[in-house]
Short mmCIF file of C-alpha atoms and ligand atoms in Angstrom, two decimals:
data_model
loop_
_atom_site.label_atom_id
_atom_site.label_comp_id
_atom_site.label_asym_id
_atom_site.label_seq_id
_atom_site.Cartn_x
_atom_site.Cartn_y
_atom_site.Cartn_z
CA MET J 24 90.35 72.88 53.29
CA PHE J 25 92.45 74.54 56.01
CA ARG J 26 93.50 77.98 54.74
CA GLY J 27 96.71 78.12 56.73
CA VAL J 28 98.03 80.60 59.27
CA ASP J 29 100.35 83.21 57.79
CA TYR J 30 100.40 86.61 59.48
CA PHE J 31 103.94 87.58 58.46
CA CYS J 32 104.21 86.32 54.84
CA VAL J 33 106.09 83.27 56.10
CA ASP J 34 104.93 81.46 52.94
CA SER J 35 107.32 83.67 50.97
CA LEU J 36 110.16 81.81 52.70
CA PHE J 37 109.12 78.52 51.06
CA ASN J 38 109.77 77.52 47.44
CA GLU J 39 107.11 76.12 45.12
CA GLN J 40 108.07 72.52 45.76
CA GLU J 41 107.79 73.02 49.54
CA LEU J 42 104.37 74.62 49.20
CA MET J 43 103.24 71.78 46.95
CA VAL J 44 104.32 69.16 49.51
CA ARG J 45 102.49 71.10 52.23
CA GLN J 46 99.36 71.17 50.07
CA THR J 47 99.48 67.41 49.61
CA ALA J 48 99.93 66.84 53.35
CA ARG J 49 97.22 69.40 54.13
CA ARG J 50 94.70 67.68 51.89
CA PHE J 51 95.58 64.30 53.35
CA ALA J 52 95.19 65.64 56.90
CA ASP J 53 91.81 67.23 56.14
CA GLU J 54 90.32 64.52 53.96
CA ARG J 55 91.76 61.32 55.42
CA ILE J 56 92.89 61.86 59.02
CA ALA J 57 90.52 64.47 60.42
CA PRO J 58 87.28 62.53 59.74
CA LEU J 59 88.62 59.51 61.67
CA LEU J 60 90.28 61.15 64.60
CA ARG J 61 87.46 61.96 66.97
CA ASP J 62 86.38 58.32 67.07
CA CYS J 63 89.95 57.03 67.15
CA PHE J 64 90.65 59.22 70.16
CA ARG J 65 87.41 58.14 71.86
CA ASP J 66 88.12 54.47 71.16
CA ALA J 67 91.87 54.71 71.92
CA ARG J 68 92.63 53.34 68.45
CA PHE J 69 95.53 54.16 66.15
CA PRO J 70 94.27 54.33 62.53
CA THR J 71 96.61 51.72 60.99
CA GLU J 72 94.55 51.87 57.78
CA LEU J 73 96.25 55.21 57.01
CA ILE J 74 99.77 53.72 56.98
CA PRO J 75 99.81 52.53 53.33
CA GLU J 76 98.46 55.89 52.15
CA MET J 77 101.06 57.86 54.11
CA ALA J 78 103.73 55.55 52.74
CA ALA J 79 102.53 56.05 49.16
CA LEU J 80 102.72 59.82 49.64
CA GLY J 81 106.36 59.47 50.73
CA PHE J 82 105.74 60.59 54.33
CA LEU J 83 107.70 57.73 55.95
CA GLY J 84 111.40 58.63 56.21
CA ALA J 85 110.56 61.56 53.92
CA ASN J 86 113.85 63.42 54.41
CA LEU J 87 116.07 60.34 54.07
CA GLU J 88 117.87 59.36 50.87
CA GLY J 89 117.85 56.01 49.08
CA TYR J 90 116.09 52.66 49.70
CA GLY J 91 112.82 54.06 48.35
CA CYS J 92 112.82 57.17 50.58
CA ALA J 93 111.56 60.44 49.10
CA GLY J 94 114.75 62.45 49.82
CA MET J 95 112.76 65.60 50.64
CA SER J 96 114.28 68.81 51.98
CA ASN J 97 114.03 69.44 55.70
CA ALA J 98 111.42 72.17 55.18
CA GLU J 99 109.27 69.79 53.14
CA TYR J 100 109.58 67.19 55.88
CA GLY J 101 108.76 69.79 58.54
CA LEU J 102 105.67 70.98 56.68
CA ILE J 103 104.42 67.39 56.47
CA MET J 104 104.84 67.06 60.24
CA GLN J 105 102.97 70.34 60.74
CA GLU J 106 100.00 69.23 58.70
CA LEU J 107 99.84 65.75 60.24
CA GLU J 108 99.91 67.14 63.78
CA ARG J 109 97.27 69.71 62.86
CA ALA J 110 95.09 66.61 62.53
CA ASP J 111 96.51 64.74 65.54
CA SER J 112 99.79 64.41 67.45
CA GLY J 113 99.38 60.63 67.54
CA VAL J 114 99.53 60.28 63.75
CA ARG J 115 102.52 62.63 63.61
CA SER J 116 104.18 60.58 66.38
CA PHE J 117 103.81 57.42 64.31
CA VAL J 118 105.53 59.07 61.34
CA SER J 119 108.25 60.60 63.56
CA VAL J 120 109.09 57.27 65.17
CA GLN J 121 109.05 55.34 61.90
CA GLY J 122 111.29 57.82 60.07
CA ALA J 123 113.50 59.51 62.63
CA LEU J 124 113.82 56.83 65.30
CA VAL J 125 113.79 53.61 63.28
CA MET J 126 114.69 54.26 59.63
CA TYR J 127 117.32 56.89 60.50
CA PRO J 128 119.35 54.65 62.87
CA ILE J 129 119.15 51.70 60.47
CA LEU J 130 120.34 53.95 57.63
CA THR J 131 123.04 55.63 59.72
CA TYR J 132 124.29 52.82 61.97
CA GLY J 133 123.19 49.63 60.23
CA THR J 134 124.99 47.24 57.87
CA GLU J 135 124.16 47.23 54.16
CA GLU J 136 122.27 43.99 54.71
CA GLN J 137 120.17 45.53 57.52
CA ARG J 138 119.41 48.57 55.37
CA GLU J 139 118.35 46.50 52.38
CA LYS J 140 116.24 44.23 54.52
CA TRP J 141 114.38 46.88 56.53
CA LEU J 142 114.36 50.30 54.87
CA PRO J 143 112.20 49.49 51.82
CA ARG J 144 109.70 47.69 54.07
CA LEU J 145 109.59 50.54 56.60
CA GLN J 146 109.30 53.17 53.87
CA SER J 147 106.41 51.37 52.21
CA GLY J 148 104.63 50.74 55.51
CA ARG J 149 104.90 46.96 55.10
CA ALA J 150 106.82 46.97 58.37
CA ILE J 151 106.33 49.14 61.46
CA GLY J 152 109.14 50.12 63.82
CA CYS J 153 109.55 51.32 67.39
CA PHE J 154 112.39 52.83 69.43
CA GLY J 155 113.10 51.54 72.92
CA LEU J 156 115.21 53.85 75.05
CA THR J 157 113.11 54.78 78.11
CA GLU J 158 112.97 52.37 81.05
CA PRO J 159 110.69 52.30 84.10
CA ASP J 160 113.41 53.93 86.26
CA PHE J 161 115.25 55.94 83.60
CA GLY J 162 113.42 58.56 81.55
CA SER J 163 115.17 61.92 81.46
CA ASN J 164 118.45 60.20 82.32
CA PRO J 165 118.75 57.24 79.92
CA ALA J 166 122.46 56.99 80.74
CA GLY J 167 121.46 55.00 83.82
CA MET J 168 119.65 52.30 81.83
CA ARG J 169 119.68 48.73 83.18
CA THR J 170 118.91 46.80 79.99
CA THR J 171 121.98 44.73 79.13
CA ALA J 172 123.41 43.05 76.06
CA ARG J 173 126.04 40.31 76.29
CA LEU J 174 127.79 38.26 73.68
CA ALA J 175 127.14 34.52 73.77
CA GLY J 176 129.31 33.08 71.03
CA ASP J 177 128.54 35.35 68.09
CA GLU J 178 125.02 36.26 69.30
CA TRP J 179 123.94 39.26 71.33
CA ILE J 180 121.53 38.41 74.17
CA LEU J 181 119.38 41.20 75.65
CA ASN J 182 117.71 41.44 79.05
CA GLY J 183 115.66 44.31 80.44
CA GLU J 184 112.47 46.38 80.34
CA LYS J 185 111.56 49.37 78.19
CA THR J 186 108.43 51.42 78.70
CA TRP J 187 106.38 54.20 77.12
CA ILE J 188 107.34 52.93 73.67
CA THR J 189 105.32 54.39 70.77
CA ASN J 190 104.21 51.70 68.26
CA GLY J 191 105.65 49.01 70.57
CA ALA J 192 102.91 46.39 70.31
CA ILE J 193 102.36 46.87 66.57
CA ALA J 194 106.04 46.97 65.63
CA ASP J 195 107.70 44.37 63.41
CA ILE J 196 111.13 45.67 64.38
CA ALA J 197 112.35 47.41 67.54
CA VAL J 198 115.48 49.55 67.82
CA VAL J 199 116.53 48.77 71.40
CA TRP J 200 119.28 50.48 73.38
CA ALA J 201 121.20 48.38 75.91
CA ARG J 202 124.34 48.46 78.01
CA ALA J 203 127.05 46.26 76.50
CA GLY J 204 129.98 46.37 78.89
CA ASP J 205 130.82 50.02 79.53
CA ARG J 206 129.01 51.27 76.44
CA ILE J 207 125.40 51.79 75.38
CA ARG J 208 124.77 50.21 71.98
CA GLY J 209 121.83 49.92 69.59
CA PHE J 210 120.24 46.62 68.53
CA LEU J 211 117.47 45.40 66.26
CA VAL J 212 114.96 43.04 67.82
CA GLU J 213 112.36 41.39 65.59
CA ARG J 214 108.76 40.81 66.56
CA GLY J 215 108.30 37.21 67.59
CA ALA J 216 111.90 36.79 68.78
CA PRO J 217 111.86 34.31 71.69
CA GLY J 218 111.93 36.22 74.99
CA PHE J 219 110.50 39.44 73.51
CA THR J 220 107.04 40.66 74.50
CA ALA J 221 105.21 43.96 74.03
CA THR J 222 102.14 44.97 76.03
CA ASP J 223 99.97 48.03 75.59
CA ILE J 224 99.73 50.77 78.20
CA HIS J 225 96.06 51.59 78.84
CA GLY J 226 94.31 54.42 80.64
CA LYS J 227 96.02 57.28 78.77
CA TRP J 228 94.26 60.64 78.61
CA SER J 229 96.83 61.77 76.05
CA MET J 230 97.90 60.30 72.68
CA ARG J 231 94.87 58.06 72.71
CA ALA J 232 95.08 57.62 68.93
CA SER J 233 98.61 56.25 69.26
CA VAL J 234 99.90 52.88 70.46
CA THR J 235 102.12 53.11 73.57
CA SER J 236 103.63 49.94 75.01
CA SER J 237 106.07 48.34 77.41
CA LEU J 238 108.70 45.97 76.05
CA SER J 239 110.16 43.06 77.95
CA LEU J 240 113.39 41.34 76.88
CA SER J 241 114.27 38.08 78.56
CA ASP J 242 117.35 36.34 77.13
CA CYS J 243 116.24 37.68 73.79
CA ARG J 244 118.44 37.71 70.67
CA GLY J 245 119.25 41.13 69.20
CA GLU J 246 121.20 42.11 66.10
CA LEU J 247 123.83 44.79 66.66
CA LEU J 248 123.63 48.04 64.71
CA PRO J 249 127.41 48.29 64.34
CA GLY J 250 127.58 52.08 64.10
CA ALA J 251 125.37 52.66 67.17
CA THR J 252 128.10 53.04 69.74
CA GLY J 253 127.39 55.17 72.79
CA LEU J 254 124.44 57.13 74.10
CA LYS J 255 125.37 59.94 71.71
CA THR J 256 124.24 57.81 68.78
CA ALA J 257 120.82 57.32 70.44
CA LEU J 258 120.58 61.05 71.11
CA ALA J 259 121.39 61.77 67.46
CA CYS J 260 118.22 59.85 66.51
CA LEU J 261 116.26 61.90 69.04
CA SER J 262 117.59 65.10 67.46
CA GLN J 263 116.04 64.00 64.16
CA ALA J 264 112.71 63.34 65.83
CA ARG J 265 112.73 66.51 67.93
CA TYR J 266 113.32 68.57 64.81
CA GLY J 267 110.08 67.14 63.37
CA ILE J 268 108.26 67.76 66.65
CA GLY J 269 109.27 71.44 66.54
CA TRP J 270 107.33 71.68 63.28
CA GLY J 271 104.54 69.31 64.21
CA VAL J 272 103.32 71.19 67.26
CA LEU J 273 102.91 74.29 65.09
CA GLY J 274 100.10 72.41 63.35
CA ALA J 275 98.33 71.72 66.64
CA ALA J 276 98.77 75.37 67.65
CA MET J 277 97.37 76.56 64.31
CA ASP J 278 94.33 74.32 64.59
CA CYS J 279 93.56 75.60 68.10
CA TYR J 280 94.10 79.23 67.11
CA GLU J 281 91.99 79.01 63.92
CA THR J 282 89.19 77.22 65.78
CA ALA J 283 89.12 79.93 68.47
CA ARG J 284 89.43 82.81 66.00
CA GLU J 285 86.52 81.58 63.94
CA TYR J 286 84.41 80.77 67.00
CA SER J 287 85.00 84.25 68.44
CA THR J 288 83.51 85.86 65.35
CA VAL J 289 80.27 83.87 65.49
CA ARG J 290 79.67 83.38 69.21
CA LYS J 291 77.57 86.29 70.52
CA GLN J 292 77.26 87.48 74.13
CA PHE J 293 76.12 90.79 75.68
CA GLY J 294 73.87 92.66 73.27
CA GLY J 295 74.32 90.35 70.30
CA ARG J 296 77.95 91.31 69.83
CA PRO J 297 80.48 88.65 68.83
CA ILE J 298 82.92 87.84 71.61
CA ALA J 299 85.67 88.88 69.16
CA SER J 300 84.60 92.47 69.81
CA HIS J 301 85.90 92.34 73.38
CA GLN J 302 89.39 93.62 74.03
CA LEU J 303 90.26 90.75 76.38
CA VAL J 304 89.40 88.24 73.66
CA GLN J 305 91.41 90.11 71.03
CA GLU J 306 94.42 90.25 73.33
CA LYS J 307 94.36 86.43 73.56
CA LEU J 308 94.10 86.04 69.78
CA ALA J 309 96.92 88.58 69.36
CA TRP J 310 99.11 86.61 71.77
CA MET J 311 98.48 83.38 69.91
CA ILE J 312 99.13 84.65 66.39
CA THR J 313 102.30 86.43 67.57
CA GLU J 314 103.69 83.31 69.24
CA ILE J 315 102.73 81.08 66.31
CA THR J 316 104.49 83.47 63.92
CA LYS J 317 107.67 83.52 66.02
CA ALA J 318 107.56 79.72 66.22
CA GLN J 319 107.15 79.45 62.43
CA LEU J 320 110.25 81.59 61.91
CA LEU J 321 112.24 79.44 64.31
CA ALA J 322 111.15 76.33 62.41
CA VAL J 323 112.03 77.75 58.98
CA GLN J 324 115.50 78.80 60.19
CA ALA J 325 115.98 75.34 61.72
CA ALA J 326 115.13 73.77 58.35
CA ARG J 327 117.58 75.95 56.48
CA LEU J 328 120.36 75.25 59.00
CA LYS J 329 119.61 71.52 58.85
CA ASP J 330 119.88 71.50 55.05
CA LEU J 331 123.32 73.14 55.47
CA GLY J 332 124.37 70.61 58.13
CA LYS J 333 124.58 73.43 60.69
CA LEU J 334 121.65 72.61 62.96
CA GLU J 335 122.99 71.71 66.41
CA PRO J 336 121.25 69.82 69.24
CA ALA J 337 121.09 73.02 71.31
CA HIS J 338 119.20 74.72 68.44
CA ILE J 339 116.77 71.81 68.29
CA SER J 340 116.23 72.06 72.07
CA MET J 341 115.06 75.66 71.66
CA LEU J 342 112.84 74.73 68.70
CA LYS J 343 111.20 71.77 70.46
CA ARG J 344 110.84 73.48 73.84
CA ASN J 345 109.56 76.83 72.63
CA ASN J 346 107.19 75.53 69.99
CA THR J 347 105.69 72.88 72.26
CA ALA J 348 105.22 75.40 75.08
CA ILE J 349 103.45 77.94 72.89
CA ALA J 350 101.30 75.22 71.28
CA LEU J 351 100.16 74.05 74.70
CA GLU J 352 99.41 77.61 75.77
CA CYS J 353 97.47 78.19 72.52
CA ALA J 354 95.42 75.07 73.31
CA ARG J 355 94.66 76.33 76.82
CA ILE J 356 93.74 79.83 75.65
CA SER J 357 91.60 78.49 72.80
CA ARG J 358 89.75 76.19 75.18
CA ASP J 359 89.02 79.20 77.35
CA LEU J 360 87.70 81.21 74.40
CA LEU J 361 85.29 78.44 73.44
CA GLY J 362 83.81 78.40 76.93
CA ALA J 363 81.91 75.22 77.73
CA ASN J 364 81.97 74.10 74.09
CA GLY J 365 85.77 73.98 74.39
CA ILE J 366 85.66 70.91 76.61
CA THR J 367 83.77 68.70 74.15
CA ASP J 368 85.28 66.57 71.40
CA GLU J 369 83.06 68.35 68.90
CA TYR J 370 86.07 70.67 68.71
CA PRO J 371 89.67 69.46 68.50
CA ILE J 372 91.08 71.66 71.24
CA MET J 373 91.00 69.40 74.31
CA ARG J 374 92.39 66.55 72.19
CA HIS J 375 95.32 68.71 71.13
CA MET J 376 95.77 69.96 74.69
CA CYS J 377 95.90 66.42 76.08
CA ASN J 378 98.27 65.28 73.32
CA LEU J 379 100.58 68.25 73.83
CA GLU J 380 101.02 67.29 77.48
CA THR J 381 102.83 64.19 76.16
CA VAL J 382 104.80 66.22 73.64
CA LYS J 383 105.97 68.47 76.48
CA THR J 384 107.36 65.37 78.23
CA TYR J 385 108.62 63.02 75.53
CA GLU J 386 111.78 63.43 73.50
CA GLY J 387 113.35 65.42 76.32
CA THR J 388 111.13 67.26 78.77
CA ASP J 389 110.67 71.03 78.76
CA HIS J 390 113.01 71.18 81.79
CA ILE J 391 115.75 69.12 80.19
CA HIS J 392 115.74 71.21 77.00
CA GLY J 393 115.88 74.32 79.20
CA LEU J 394 119.01 72.84 80.78
CA VAL J 395 120.53 72.14 77.34
CA ILE J 396 119.98 75.80 76.42
CA GLY J 397 121.34 76.87 79.82
CA GLU J 398 124.46 74.79 79.31
CA ARG J 399 124.93 76.24 75.82
CA VAL J 400 124.85 79.85 77.04
CA THR J 401 126.80 79.40 80.29
CA GLY J 402 129.13 76.52 79.54
CA VAL J 403 127.95 74.92 82.80
CA ALA J 404 125.94 71.67 82.85
CA ALA J 405 123.22 71.75 85.52
CA TYR J 406 121.47 68.40 84.93
CA ALA J 407 122.52 66.95 88.27
CA GLY J 408 122.39 70.32 90.09
C1 FAD N 58 102.89 58.84 74.98
C2 FAD N 58 104.36 58.70 75.18
C3 FAD N 58 105.13 58.13 74.16
C4 FAD N 58 106.50 57.92 74.36
N1 FAD N 58 107.23 57.29 73.35
C5 FAD N 58 108.51 56.90 73.62
C6 FAD N 58 109.23 56.09 72.67
O1 FAD N 58 108.75 55.77 71.57
N2 FAD N 58 110.46 55.65 73.01
C7 FAD N 58 111.07 55.96 74.21
O2 FAD N 58 112.19 55.51 74.46
N3 FAD N 58 110.41 56.75 75.12
C8 FAD N 58 109.16 57.22 74.85
N4 FAD N 58 108.47 57.99 75.78
C9 FAD N 58 109.09 58.27 77.07
C10 FAD N 58 109.56 59.71 77.23
O3 FAD N 58 110.65 59.97 76.41
C11 FAD N 58 109.85 59.93 78.72
O4 FAD N 58 108.60 59.96 79.38
C12 FAD N 58 110.63 61.22 78.97
O5 FAD N 58 111.98 61.06 78.59
C13 FAD N 58 110.60 61.65 80.46
O6 FAD N 58 110.94 60.60 81.28
P1 FAD N 58 110.01 60.24 82.55
O7 FAD N 58 108.60 60.15 82.08
O8 FAD N 58 110.61 59.04 83.18
O9 FAD N 58 110.08 61.49 83.49
P2 FAD N 58 111.24 61.80 84.56
O10 FAD N 58 112.58 61.73 83.92
O11 FAD N 58 111.01 60.98 85.79
O12 FAD N 58 110.92 63.33 84.88
C14 FAD N 58 109.86 63.72 85.74
C15 FAD N 58 109.96 65.23 85.94
O13 FAD N 58 111.22 65.55 86.55
C16 FAD N 58 111.90 66.51 85.76
N5 FAD N 58 113.33 66.30 85.82
C17 FAD N 58 114.02 65.12 85.72
N6 FAD N 58 115.34 65.36 85.81
C18 FAD N 58 115.51 66.70 85.92
C19 FAD N 58 116.62 67.57 86.05
N7 FAD N 58 117.89 67.12 86.03
N8 FAD N 58 116.41 68.88 86.21
C20 FAD N 58 115.15 69.38 86.20
N9 FAD N 58 114.05 68.62 86.09
C21 FAD N 58 114.22 67.31 85.96
C22 FAD N 58 111.38 66.29 84.34
O14 FAD N 58 111.59 67.44 83.53
C23 FAD N 58 109.92 66.02 84.63
O15 FAD N 58 109.23 67.22 84.83
C24 FAD N 58 107.11 58.30 75.57
C25 FAD N 58 106.34 58.93 76.57
C26 FAD N 58 104.99 59.13 76.38
C27 FAD N 58 104.19 59.77 77.46
#
C-alpha cells in the first residue's frame, strides 16, 4: 500500500481518527480504484460500480451532518479527497460534485421535504447528482448566464443550456442555476423531466474516467431551492468543492512525486549509476517534496479554519490555486524524470497531468483565483480590468 508522503512530520498534525479515515480511503484507492483506472481512462469510462462502495464507506457528503451523512471533520474529508485523487481526479470529482455541489445546496437551501427526499438517496449512492452553472458563453463569469426561470402559476419553468457538467448524463437530479427576474436562483431538475436532456461531451484528453455532459432545458419544470437566492449562494457551494480540490490535488502530486522518486533510484544511466545520483535530478525531487510539504500545511490550516467557521473564500482561492499549480508542475517534472516511459499509461503520470489541466480550469480558473487573492490584498477588484 502507498506509504504516504511526509517530509515534515505533517502526520503529527492529525489525530488518530483522521489518520484512521485516511487509512481506509488509502486502502480503497489502492485496492479498488487503482486497478480499474488505466482501462477506465483508456475507455473513457467512469467506474459507476465503485459508487455503492464509496457510499458505504461514508465518502459521499462525508463532512455533512444528518440524513445519513457521516458528519466527518474537514480534515477527515480532505484526507479522503487526497487519497481518491491519488488514484484519479475523475473519481474525486464525482465525490466532490455529489457532496459539495449537490448534497450541500439541498441541505443548505432546500426545504425539509427536499432534504428528506434526496439526501439519504444521494448519500447512499442510490441517486447521482450534478451541478449546472457553466453555460456555453459564460464560464468564468457565470453572472452573465442566459438560462431563465419563470413562474407559470405555481410552477417554475426553465429554459437554457448548461455545459461541461460533471455527472450530467448519469445524474438523477440536477442542481441548476437560472435567472429569475433580476436574481439568480437555484432549482432541482429531475432526470426524465419533460424538456430536459443531457448529452455526453466526447473527445476529452482530460478527466476521461469522468462523465462530462451538456444539459438542455426547454420549457422544463424545476423545483425551487428556496434558500438559493443570488449568485453568492451558488459560489458558496463552489467554495465547499474547491476546499476538497485543494486537498485532492495533493494526492495526484504525491503519486507523481513517489513514482518519480522510486524510478530515479532504479533507472540507471552513465556507468550504471541510478539517475537519482545526478544533482539535476535531485534538485527536481527537492523542489517537488518542498512544494508538496508547503501545500500540505496550507491544506491542514484550511481544515482547522473550516472547522472553526473561519475559512473564507479568499483563503480557499489560495489553497485551490497554489495546490493545483504545484500538482501540475509535479506531474510535468515527474514525466520528465521518467523519460520516454513517462508518456505511457503504464505509469499514472500523464493521466494525472491531463486531469490536472481540467482542475486548473474548473471551479474557478488559476487566473480568477489569482484575481480573488489580488482583490483581497489590494481592496481593488480587477476581474473586468
Ligand atoms: C472536465 C470539466 C468538468 C467541469 N464540471 C463542471 C460542473 O460540474 N459544473 C459546472 O457548472 N461547470 C463545470 N465545468 C466548467 C468549468 O467550471 C469552466 O470551464 C470554468 O469556469 C472556466 O470557464 P470557461 O471554460 O468558459 O473558460 P473562460 O471563462 O472562457 O476562460 C478562458 C480563459 O480566459 C481567462 N479569463 C477569463 N476571464 C478572465 C479575467 N477576468 N481575467 C483574467 N483571465 C480571465 C481564464 O482564466 C481562462 O484562462 C467543468 C469543466 C471541465 C473541463
